[in-house]
Amino acid sequence: MSDCSAASPPRVVVVEDNPGDVRLVEDGVAAAAELDLQIIKSGRAAIERLTSLDGGDQREHPDLILLDLNLPGRSGFDVLRAVRTETDFRDVPVVVVSSSRNRDDIARVYELSGNAYVTKPSDPDDYIEMIAAVVDFWVESANRSTPHG
């Protein structure tokens, strides 16, 4: 185990407006690890919140962003662009979790420097397992590559 028990748990920011999907993400995150989970329900609120964070304050710094594309207010593409150009944490992994299988959407996510694109499974159990695997992989990757510690 880790010596980091006194440190705060990794922070995962989820930008998702669908209550059913939020519940499945919460279950998947709970299955993955002890995390500080923050849910943001619109693209506009996500941009406002994420661009206002102090990148030097590790208590506010997200370790992973899970992002839907179809959001009220502003799209997931807008949120991803803002994270990569208007925040102090451009290196934070952003994983798009979308129901879209459109190749143009997928290509655009990678053009905007998204780290991964996963399609929402239709089966709730598969959805929970997918979220748990994504969180395990990306939070572990972030912890391994963090220069401080």
N, CA, C and O atoms as a DFTB+ gen file, in Angstrom:
596 C
 N C O
     1  1       0.823      -1.191       0.000
     2  2       0.000       0.000       0.000
     3  2       0.870       1.259       0.000
     4  3       2.097       1.176       0.057
     5  1       0.239       2.395      -0.063
     6  2       0.949       3.664      -0.213
     7  2       1.124       4.367       1.126
     8  3       0.349       4.148       2.057
     9  1       2.143       5.210       1.218
    10  2       2.357       6.038       2.395
    11  2       1.500       7.286       2.368
    12  3       1.599       8.115       3.272
    13  1       0.664       7.443       1.360
    14  2      -0.093       8.678       1.134
    15  2      -1.410       8.706       1.891
    16  3      -2.306       9.459       1.510
    17  1      -1.568       7.898       2.973
    18  2      -2.845       7.830       3.661
    19  2      -3.259       9.175       4.242
    20  3      -4.454       9.439       4.378
    21  1      -2.306      10.026       4.588
    22  2      -2.633      11.342       5.121
    23  2      -3.013      12.329       4.020
    24  3      -3.648      13.348       4.293
    25  1      -2.634      12.036       2.797
    26  2      -2.954      12.919       1.677
    27  2      -4.426      12.778       1.313
    28  3      -5.062      11.766       1.606
    29  1      -4.952      13.816       0.667
    30  2      -6.342      13.744       0.253
    31  2      -6.481      12.746      -0.895
    32  3      -5.541      12.541      -1.663
    33  1      -7.656      12.126      -1.009
    34  2      -7.844      11.152      -2.083
    35  2      -7.828      11.847      -3.447
    36  3      -8.103      13.043      -3.539
    37  1      -7.509      11.105      -4.494
    38  2      -7.531      11.703      -5.829
    39  2      -8.908      12.288      -6.139
    40  3      -9.939      11.771      -5.707
    41  1      -8.892      13.377      -6.900
    42  2     -10.134      14.067      -7.254
    43  2     -10.515      13.740      -8.690
    44  3      -9.720      13.913      -9.614
    45  1     -11.735      13.268      -8.862
    46  2     -12.284      12.998     -10.187
    47  2     -13.456      13.946     -10.407
    48  3     -14.403      13.985      -9.623
    49  1     -13.367      14.712     -11.497
    50  2     -14.445      15.617     -11.882
    51  2     -15.213      14.944     -13.011
    52  3     -14.630      14.549     -14.022
    53  1     -16.519      14.818     -12.833
    54  2     -17.386      14.210     -13.830
    55  2     -18.306      15.293     -14.373
    56  3     -19.013      15.959     -13.616
    57  1     -18.291      15.464     -15.691
    58  2     -19.181      16.434     -16.327
    59  2     -20.210      15.624     -17.093
    60  3     -19.942      15.124     -18.185
    61  1     -21.391      15.504     -16.503
    62  2     -22.457      14.641     -17.029
    63  2     -23.798      15.173     -16.554
    64  3     -23.970      15.458     -15.369
    65  1     -24.753      15.308     -17.474
    66  2     -26.056      15.854     -17.108
    67  2     -27.133      14.798     -16.902
    68  3     -28.159      15.099     -16.291
    69  1     -26.945      13.586     -17.380
    70  2     -27.959      12.548     -17.279
    71  2     -27.904      11.897     -15.895
    72  3     -26.889      11.298     -15.541
    73  1     -28.991      12.005     -15.100
    74  2     -28.964      11.448     -13.729
    75  2     -28.676       9.942     -13.694
    76  3     -27.992       9.469     -12.787
    77  1     -29.186       9.195     -14.661
    78  2     -28.922       7.757     -14.702
    79  2     -27.445       7.470     -14.928
    80  3     -26.871       6.591     -14.286
    81  1     -26.832       8.217     -15.845
    82  2     -25.406       8.042     -16.105
    83  2     -24.574       8.485     -14.905
    84  3     -23.560       7.861     -14.592
    85  1     -24.989       9.552     -14.234
    86  2     -24.282      10.011     -13.036
    87  2     -24.279       8.900     -11.989
    88  3     -23.251       8.635     -11.365
    89  1     -25.415       8.258     -11.797
    90  2     -25.509       7.177     -10.808
    91  2     -24.571       6.019     -11.166
    92  3     -23.905       5.463     -10.293
    93  1     -24.522       5.662     -12.451
    94  2     -23.633       4.585     -12.879
    95  2     -22.163       4.976     -12.712
    96  3     -21.339       4.149     -12.321
    97  1     -21.839       6.233     -13.008
    98  2     -20.467       6.711     -12.806
    99  2     -20.121       6.656     -11.312
   100  3     -19.029       6.223     -10.944
   101  1     -21.039       7.091     -10.463
   102  2     -20.786       7.034      -9.020
   103  2     -20.533       5.601      -8.567
   104  3     -19.634       5.356      -7.763
   105  1     -21.312       4.659      -9.074
   106  2     -21.109       3.245      -8.722
   107  2     -19.769       2.738      -9.242
   108  3     -19.076       1.991      -8.551
   109  1     -19.402       3.139     -10.454
   110  2     -18.121       2.723     -11.024
   111  2     -16.946       3.293     -10.275
   112  3     -15.951       2.602     -10.056
   113  1     -17.048       4.551      -9.876
   114  2     -15.980       5.200      -9.122
   115  2     -15.860       4.546      -7.742
   116  3     -14.753       4.328      -7.250
   117  1     -16.994       4.235      -7.125
   118  2     -16.970       3.587      -5.808
   119  2     -16.312       2.213      -5.899
   120  3     -15.637       1.783      -4.963
   121  1     -16.505       1.532      -7.012
   122  2     -15.892       0.216      -7.200
   123  2     -14.396       0.328      -7.469
   124  3     -13.657      -0.632      -7.255
   125  1     -13.946       1.479      -7.932
   126  2     -12.542       1.643      -8.322
   127  2     -11.647       1.951      -7.137
   128  3     -10.653       1.259      -6.919
   129  1     -11.976       2.961      -6.380
   130  2     -11.070       3.408      -5.319
   131  2     -11.761       4.466      -4.475
   132  3     -12.863       4.915      -4.792
   133  1     -11.097       4.856      -3.396
   134  2     -11.584       5.970      -2.596
   135  2     -11.163       7.254      -3.295
   136  3      -9.974       7.545      -3.431
   137  1     -12.158       8.016      -3.736
   138  2     -11.890       9.225      -4.500
   139  2     -12.770      10.356      -4.019
   140  3     -13.820      10.145      -3.413
   141  1     -12.315      11.554      -4.305
   142  2     -13.123      12.752      -4.114
   143  2     -13.815      12.991      -5.446
   144  3     -13.170      13.377      -6.420
   145  1     -15.111      12.768      -5.496
   146  2     -15.872      12.854      -6.741
   147  2     -16.670      14.142      -6.771
   148  3     -17.406      14.454      -5.835
   149  1     -16.515      14.897      -7.869
   150  2     -17.280      16.126      -8.056
   151  2     -18.075      15.991      -9.344
   152  3     -17.512      15.699     -10.400
   153  1     -19.385      16.202      -9.257
   154  2     -20.267      16.112     -10.416
   155  2     -20.630      17.531     -10.853
   156  3     -21.034      18.361     -10.038
   157  1     -20.481      17.793     -12.149
   158  2     -20.897      19.069     -12.739
   159  2     -21.876      18.718     -13.846
   160  3     -21.582      17.869     -14.688
   161  1     -23.049      19.370     -13.855
   162  2     -24.151      18.923     -14.705
   163  2     -24.378      19.705     -15.991
   164  3     -25.352      19.443     -16.697
   165  1     -23.511      20.654     -16.316
   166  2     -23.660      21.360     -17.595
   167  2     -22.291      21.785     -18.108
   168  3     -21.342      21.937     -17.339
   169  1     -22.210      21.970     -19.397
   170  2     -20.964      22.416     -20.000
   171  2     -20.572      23.798     -19.524
   172  3     -19.405      24.055     -19.227
   173  1     -21.542      24.683     -19.454
   174  2     -21.261      26.051     -19.002
   175  2     -20.742      26.052     -17.567
   176  3     -19.758      26.730     -17.269
   177  1     -21.394      25.297     -16.668
   178  2     -20.948      25.230     -15.275
   179  2     -19.552      24.606     -15.186
   180  3     -18.741      25.024     -14.359
   181  1     -19.273      23.623     -16.021
   182  2     -17.956      22.977     -16.007
   183  2     -16.867      23.965     -16.400
   184  3     -15.822      24.037     -15.752
   185  1     -17.114      24.719     -17.457
   186  2     -16.118      25.700     -17.900
   187  2     -15.897      26.756     -16.819
   188  3     -14.756      27.103     -16.514
   189  1     -16.978      27.264     -16.242
   190  2     -16.854      28.279     -15.193
   191  2     -16.083      27.733     -13.999
   192  3     -15.198      28.405     -13.470
   193  1     -16.414      26.524     -13.575
   194  2     -15.763      25.934     -12.393
   195  2     -14.293      25.615     -12.666
   196  3     -13.414      25.982     -11.886
   197  1     -14.035      24.929     -13.778
   198  2     -12.673      24.471     -14.053
   199  2     -11.715      25.620     -14.357
   200  3     -10.549      25.572     -13.966
   201  1     -12.194      26.651     -15.048
   202  2     -11.307      27.774     -15.357
   203  2     -11.082      28.672     -14.142
   204  3     -10.162      29.490     -14.142
   205  1     -11.906      28.529     -13.116
   206  2     -11.728      29.352     -11.914
   207  2     -10.838      28.685     -10.862
   208  3     -10.475      29.327      -9.877
   209  1     -10.483      27.427     -11.048
   210  2      -9.662      26.731     -10.069
   211  2      -8.236      27.269     -10.066
   212  3      -7.704      27.666     -11.102
   213  1      -7.640      27.273      -8.903
   214  2      -6.245      27.673      -8.740
   215  2      -5.384      26.436      -8.978
   216  3      -5.380      25.512      -8.165
   217  1      -4.665      26.422     -10.078
   218  2      -3.847      25.272     -10.441
   219  2      -2.767      24.951      -9.429
   220  3      -2.293      23.816      -9.377
   221  1      -2.369      25.915      -8.629
   222  2      -1.343      25.679      -7.627
   223  2      -1.880      25.075      -6.341
   224  3      -1.104      24.610      -5.506
   225  1      -3.192      25.075      -6.169
   226  2      -3.810      24.523      -4.968
   227  2      -4.142      23.059      -5.212
   228  3      -5.137      22.748      -5.867
   229  1      -3.319      22.161      -4.693
   230  2      -3.501      20.729      -4.928
   231  2      -4.840      20.211      -4.405
   232  3      -5.330      19.188      -4.882
   233  1      -5.434      20.893      -3.444
   234  2      -6.743      20.451      -2.936
   235  2      -7.833      20.621      -3.975
   236  3      -8.838      19.912      -3.933
   237  1      -7.655      21.549      -4.911
   238  2      -8.658      21.791      -5.954
   239  2      -8.300      21.132      -7.273
   240  3      -9.159      20.984      -8.142
   241  1      -7.067      20.739      -7.435
   242  2      -6.563      20.211      -8.702
   243  2      -7.178      18.847      -9.000
   244  3      -7.006      17.920      -8.209
   245  1      -7.894      18.696     -10.121
   246  2      -8.434      17.375     -10.457
   247  2      -7.315      16.431     -10.902
   248  3      -6.308      16.860     -11.465
   249  1      -7.515      15.143     -10.638
   250  2      -6.578      14.122     -11.100
   251  2      -7.085      13.460     -12.377
   252  3      -6.312      12.844     -13.112
   253  1      -8.383      13.588     -12.639
   254  2      -9.016      13.001     -13.815
   255  2     -10.312      13.737     -14.082
   256  3     -11.033      14.097     -13.151
   257  1     -10.612      13.964     -15.364
   258  2     -11.899      14.534     -15.766
   259  2     -12.582      13.536     -16.681
   260  3     -12.025      13.135     -17.702
   261  1     -13.795      13.134     -16.310
   262  2     -14.642      12.293     -17.156
   263  2     -15.677      13.215     -17.774
   264  3     -16.401      13.904     -17.056
   265  1     -15.755      13.237     -19.089
   266  2     -16.505      14.271     -19.796
   267  2     -17.464      13.691     -20.819
   268  3     -17.049      12.944     -21.705
   269  1     -18.735      14.025     -20.706
   270  2     -19.725      13.694     -21.728
   271  2     -19.631      14.760     -22.816
   272  3     -19.182      15.876     -22.556
   273  1     -20.052      14.421     -24.028
   274  2     -20.026      15.409     -25.114
   275  2     -21.316      16.210     -25.209
   276  3     -21.286      17.413     -25.470
   277  1     -22.444      15.548     -24.999
   278  2     -23.746      16.201     -25.164
   279  2     -24.208      16.752     -23.829
   280  3     -24.765      16.039     -22.995
   281  1     -23.960      18.048     -23.649
   282  2     -24.248      18.714     -22.388
   283  2     -25.083      19.963     -22.625
   284  3     -24.989      20.580     -23.687
   285  1     -25.902      20.343     -21.646
   286  2     -26.600      21.620     -21.769
   287  2     -25.631      22.787     -21.552
   288  3     -24.647      22.667     -20.823
   289  1     -25.924      23.890     -22.185
   290  2     -25.114      25.106     -22.005
   291  2     -23.967      25.196     -22.978
   292  3     -23.954      26.080     -23.834
   293  1     -23.009      24.310     -22.869
   294  2     -21.854      24.247     -23.763
   295  2     -21.541      22.772     -23.983
   296  3     -21.804      21.945     -23.110
   297  1     -20.991      22.443     -25.124
   298  2     -20.714      21.044     -25.442
   299  2     -19.472      20.539     -24.709
   300  3     -18.678      21.318     -24.181
   301  1     -19.330      19.222     -24.693
   302  2     -18.119      18.627     -24.150
   303  2     -16.883      19.071     -24.910
   304  3     -15.804      19.185     -24.328
   305  1     -17.029      19.325     -26.211
   306  2     -15.897      19.838     -26.997
   307  2     -15.448      21.194     -26.460
   308  3     -14.252      21.468     -26.352
   309  1     -16.424      22.040     -26.125
   310  2     -16.108      23.362     -25.556
   311  2     -15.395      23.224     -24.211
   312  3     -14.442      23.947     -23.920
   313  1     -15.874      22.280     -23.400
   314  2     -15.255      22.055     -22.093
   315  2     -13.816      21.571     -22.274
   316  3     -12.903      22.065     -21.612
   317  1     -13.618      20.608     -23.166
   318  2     -12.273      20.076     -23.407
   319  2     -11.330      21.171     -23.901
   320  3     -10.194      21.273     -23.437
   321  1     -11.801      21.986     -24.840
   322  2     -10.984      23.093     -25.351
   323  2     -10.609      24.035     -24.206
   324  3      -9.460      24.465     -24.111
   325  1     -11.573      24.361     -23.332
   326  2     -11.301      25.263     -22.209
   327  2     -10.291      24.654     -21.236
   328  3      -9.399      25.350     -20.753
   329  1     -10.427      23.363     -20.949
   330  2      -9.476      22.710     -20.038
   331  2      -8.073      22.798     -20.609
   332  3      -7.121      23.068     -19.877
   333  1      -7.937      22.575     -21.899
   334  2      -6.611      22.543     -22.516
   335  2      -6.016      23.926     -22.781
   336  3      -4.802      24.047     -22.940
   337  1      -6.842      24.965     -22.833
   338  2      -6.311      26.287     -23.175
   339  2      -6.508      27.350     -22.102
   340  3      -5.814      28.366     -22.126
   341  1      -7.432      27.152     -21.159
   342  2      -7.769      28.204     -20.205
   343  2      -7.559      27.822     -18.740
   344  3      -7.965      28.570     -17.851
   345  1      -6.932      26.673     -18.469
   346  2      -6.749      26.256     -17.081
   347  2      -5.270      26.067     -16.775
   348  3      -4.422      26.072     -17.668
   349  1      -4.989      25.902     -15.493
   350  2      -3.622      25.665     -15.036
   351  2      -3.297      24.176     -14.954
   352  3      -2.224      23.804     -14.479
   353  1      -4.210      23.323     -15.411
   354  2      -3.969      21.881     -15.330
   355  2      -4.228      21.210     -16.678
   356  3      -5.032      20.286     -16.801
   357  1      -3.519      21.713     -17.671
   358  2      -3.650      21.192     -19.036
   359  2      -3.211      19.743     -19.151
   360  3      -3.592      19.051     -20.095
   361  1      -2.405      19.275     -18.188
   362  2      -1.886      17.913     -18.227
   363  2      -2.811      16.883     -17.582
   364  3      -2.522      15.688     -17.640
   365  1      -3.908      17.311     -16.975
   366  2      -4.837      16.381     -16.333
   367  2      -5.495      15.520     -17.408
   368  3      -5.960      16.043     -18.420
   369  1      -5.537      14.205     -17.196
   370  2      -6.201      13.340     -18.178
   371  2      -7.689      13.684     -18.302
   372  3      -8.398      13.830     -17.307
   373  1      -8.133      13.808     -19.549
   374  2      -9.557      14.004     -19.843
   375  2      -9.998      12.809     -20.671
   376  3      -9.501      12.579     -21.774
   377  1     -10.941      12.050     -20.120
   378  2     -11.492      10.896     -20.812
   379  2     -12.930      11.232     -21.178
   380  3     -13.759      11.502     -20.309
   381  1     -13.214      11.212     -22.476
   382  2     -14.570      11.456     -22.942
   383  2     -15.340      10.146     -22.851
   384  3     -14.902       9.113     -23.356
   385  1     -16.497      10.207     -22.196
   386  2     -17.386       9.063     -22.047
   387  2     -18.683       9.463     -22.737
   388  3     -19.454      10.265     -22.210
   389  1     -18.921       8.900     -23.917
   390  2     -20.028       9.359     -24.748
   391  2     -20.787       8.189     -25.362
   392  3     -20.248       7.095     -25.529
   393  1     -22.034       8.440     -25.689
   394  2     -22.816       7.425     -26.408
   395  2     -22.560       7.509     -27.914
   396  3     -22.955       6.608     -28.654
   397  1     -21.918       8.555     -28.370
   398  2     -21.657       8.745     -29.792
   399  2     -20.558       7.806     -30.282
   400  3     -19.510       7.660     -29.654
   401  1     -20.827       7.182     -31.409
   402  2     -19.824       6.339     -32.072
   403  2     -19.358       7.021     -33.371
   404  3     -18.699       6.402     -34.207
   405  1     -19.705       8.280     -33.520
   406  2     -19.379       9.044     -34.718
   407  2     -17.866       9.248     -34.818
   408  3     -17.245       9.788     -33.902
   409  1     -17.287       8.819     -35.920
   410  2     -15.826       8.938     -36.101
   411  2     -15.353      10.384     -36.061
   412  3     -14.247      10.664     -35.600
   413  1     -16.182      11.302     -36.541
   414  2     -15.802      12.717     -36.500
   415  2     -15.714      13.221     -35.059
   416  3     -14.815      13.989     -34.716
   417  1     -16.661      12.778     -34.216
   418  2     -16.610      13.156     -32.802
   419  2     -15.334      12.623     -32.154
   420  3     -14.647      13.341     -31.428
   421  1     -15.030      11.366     -32.423
   422  2     -13.845      10.740     -31.841
   423  2     -12.574      11.473     -32.297
   424  3     -11.704      11.789     -31.486
   425  1     -12.485      11.732     -33.596
   426  2     -11.310      12.431     -34.137
   427  2     -11.183      13.822     -33.520
   428  3     -10.081      14.267     -33.199
   429  1     -12.307      14.500     -33.358
   430  2     -12.268      15.863     -32.802
   431  2     -11.787      15.862     -31.355
   432  3     -11.051      16.759     -30.945
   433  1     -12.199      14.859     -30.581
   434  2     -11.742      14.758     -29.191
   435  2     -10.224      14.652     -29.152
   436  3      -9.571      15.330     -28.359
   437  1      -9.664      13.803     -30.009
   438  2      -8.199      13.656     -30.015
   439  2      -7.509      14.902     -30.570
   440  3      -6.412      15.242     -30.127
   441  1      -8.130      15.584     -31.525
   442  2      -7.567      16.843     -32.035
   443  2      -7.500      17.900     -30.942
   444  3      -6.610      18.751     -30.942
   445  1      -8.453      17.839     -30.007
   446  2      -8.494      18.790     -28.891
   447  2      -7.678      18.297     -27.688
   448  3      -7.773      18.851     -26.593
   449  1      -6.887      17.262     -27.907
   450  2      -5.988      16.701     -26.889
   451  2      -6.695      15.953     -25.770
   452  3      -6.236      15.953     -24.628
   453  1      -7.820      15.311     -26.103
   454  2      -8.420      14.384     -25.155
   455  2      -7.498      13.181     -25.012
   456  3      -6.820      12.805     -25.968
   457  1      -7.466      12.578     -23.835
   458  2      -6.582      11.444     -23.595
   459  2      -7.173      10.117     -24.047
   460  3      -6.444       9.214     -24.457
   461  1      -8.500       9.999     -23.970
   462  2      -9.148       8.754     -24.373
   463  2     -10.610       9.042     -24.683
   464  3     -11.190      10.026     -24.225
   465  1     -11.179       8.147     -25.476
   466  2     -12.585       8.234     -25.846
   467  2     -13.178       6.851     -25.632
   468  3     -12.744       5.884     -26.259
   469  1     -14.158       6.753     -24.760
   470  2     -14.825       5.479     -24.529
   471  2     -16.318       5.659     -24.770
   472  3     -16.898       6.706     -24.483
   473  1     -16.914       4.608     -25.302
   474  2     -18.341       4.632     -25.604
   475  2     -19.115       4.040     -24.431
   476  3     -18.741       3.002     -23.884
   477  1     -20.196       4.713     -24.055
   478  2     -21.019       4.253     -22.940
   479  2     -21.670       2.917     -23.297
   480  3     -22.396       2.825     -24.287
   481  1     -21.414       1.883     -22.496
   482  2     -22.098       0.612     -22.735
   483  2     -23.594       0.749     -22.406
   484  3     -23.974       1.543     -21.545
   485  1     -24.422      -0.015     -23.085
   486  2     -25.855       0.039     -22.807
   487  2     -26.226      -0.760     -21.559
   488  3     -27.223      -0.449     -20.908
   489  1     -25.451      -1.771     -21.217
   490  2     -25.711      -2.573     -20.025
   491  2     -25.163      -1.850     -18.794
   492  3     -23.986      -1.490     -18.775
   493  1     -25.985      -1.628     -17.768
   494  2     -25.532      -0.890     -16.579
   495  2     -24.319      -1.523     -15.890
   496  3     -23.420      -0.801     -15.458
   497  1     -24.278      -2.842     -15.778
   498  2     -23.141      -3.500     -15.140
   499  2     -21.859      -3.277     -15.940
   500  3     -20.795      -3.053     -15.363
   501  1     -21.962      -3.338     -17.273
   502  2     -20.799      -3.083     -18.133
   503  2     -20.343      -1.633     -17.994
   504  3     -19.146      -1.345     -18.005
   505  1     -21.315      -0.719     -17.864
   506  2     -21.006       0.701     -17.692
   507  2     -20.201       0.899     -16.409
   508  3     -19.170       1.572     -16.416
   509  1     -20.675       0.312     -15.309
   510  2     -19.995       0.449     -14.022
   511  2     -18.581      -0.120     -14.108
   512  3     -17.630       0.503     -13.636
   513  1     -18.442      -1.297     -14.708
   514  2     -17.115      -1.915     -14.856
   515  2     -16.191      -1.056     -15.708
   516  3     -15.009      -0.918     -15.391
   517  1     -16.716      -0.475     -16.788
   518  2     -15.912       0.384     -17.662
   519  2     -15.411       1.609     -16.900
   520  3     -14.238       1.966     -17.004
   521  1     -16.290       2.253     -16.139
   522  2     -15.894       3.432     -15.363
   523  2     -14.829       3.046     -14.334
   524  3     -13.840       3.761     -14.169
   525  1     -15.024       1.928     -13.647
   526  2     -14.039       1.478     -12.660
   527  2     -12.684       1.263     -13.319
   528  3     -11.658       1.658     -12.765
   529  1     -12.666       0.638     -14.499
   530  2     -11.401       0.385     -15.201
   531  2     -10.749       1.690     -15.653
   532  3      -9.537       1.857     -15.521
   533  1     -11.545       2.610     -16.181
   534  2     -11.012       3.910     -16.632
   535  2     -10.406       4.669     -15.459
   536  3      -9.301       5.201     -15.563
   537  1     -11.126       4.719     -14.351
   538  2     -10.640       5.446     -13.182
   539  2      -9.373       4.778     -12.641
   540  3      -8.386       5.454     -12.349
   541  1      -9.405       3.461     -12.510
   542  2      -8.210       2.754     -12.032
   543  2      -7.004       3.075     -12.907
   544  3      -5.933       3.408     -12.399
   545  1      -7.180       2.974     -14.217
   546  2      -6.066       3.194     -15.135
   547  2      -5.554       4.632     -15.073
   548  3      -4.357       4.848     -14.885
   549  1      -6.433       5.611     -15.225
   550  2      -5.995       6.997     -15.345
   551  2      -5.550       7.607     -14.029
   552  3      -4.617       8.410     -14.017
   553  1      -6.180       7.256     -12.927
   554  2      -5.737       7.784     -11.635
   555  2      -4.396       7.156     -11.278
   556  3      -3.514       7.851     -10.774
   557  1      -4.220       5.864     -11.526
   558  2      -2.920       5.219     -11.307
   559  2      -1.856       5.856     -12.186
   560  3      -0.748       6.118     -11.718
   561  1      -2.175       6.115     -13.467
   562  2      -1.216       6.741     -14.384
   563  2      -0.815       8.119     -13.881
   564  3       0.361       8.481     -13.919
   565  1      -1.780       8.879     -13.413
   566  2      -1.499      10.226     -12.908
   567  2      -0.601      10.149     -11.674
   568  3       0.323      10.949     -11.525
   569  1      -0.869       9.195     -10.800
   570  2      -0.061       9.056      -9.584
   571  2       1.358       8.616      -9.907
   572  3       2.300       9.043      -9.239
   573  1       1.531       7.773     -10.914
   574  2       2.869       7.324     -11.301
   575  2       3.678       8.439     -11.936
   576  3       4.895       8.500     -11.761
   577  1       3.012       9.329     -12.677
   578  2       3.748      10.355     -13.422
   579  2       3.859      11.682     -12.670
   580  3       4.472      12.624     -13.173
   581  1       3.281      11.768     -11.488
   582  2       3.347      13.009     -10.719
   583  2       4.770      13.237     -10.228
   584  3       5.324      12.380      -9.540
   585  1       5.379      14.387     -10.569
   586  2       6.757      14.639     -10.188
   587  2       6.966      14.889      -8.704
   588  3       8.075      14.707      -8.201
   589  1       5.926      15.302      -7.995
   590  2       6.077      15.576      -6.558
   591  2       5.619      14.364      -5.774
   592  3       4.898      13.519      -6.304
   593  1       6.031      14.266      -4.514
   594  2       5.501      13.183      -3.701
   595  2       6.464      12.476      -2.918
   596  3       6.109      11.542      -2.198
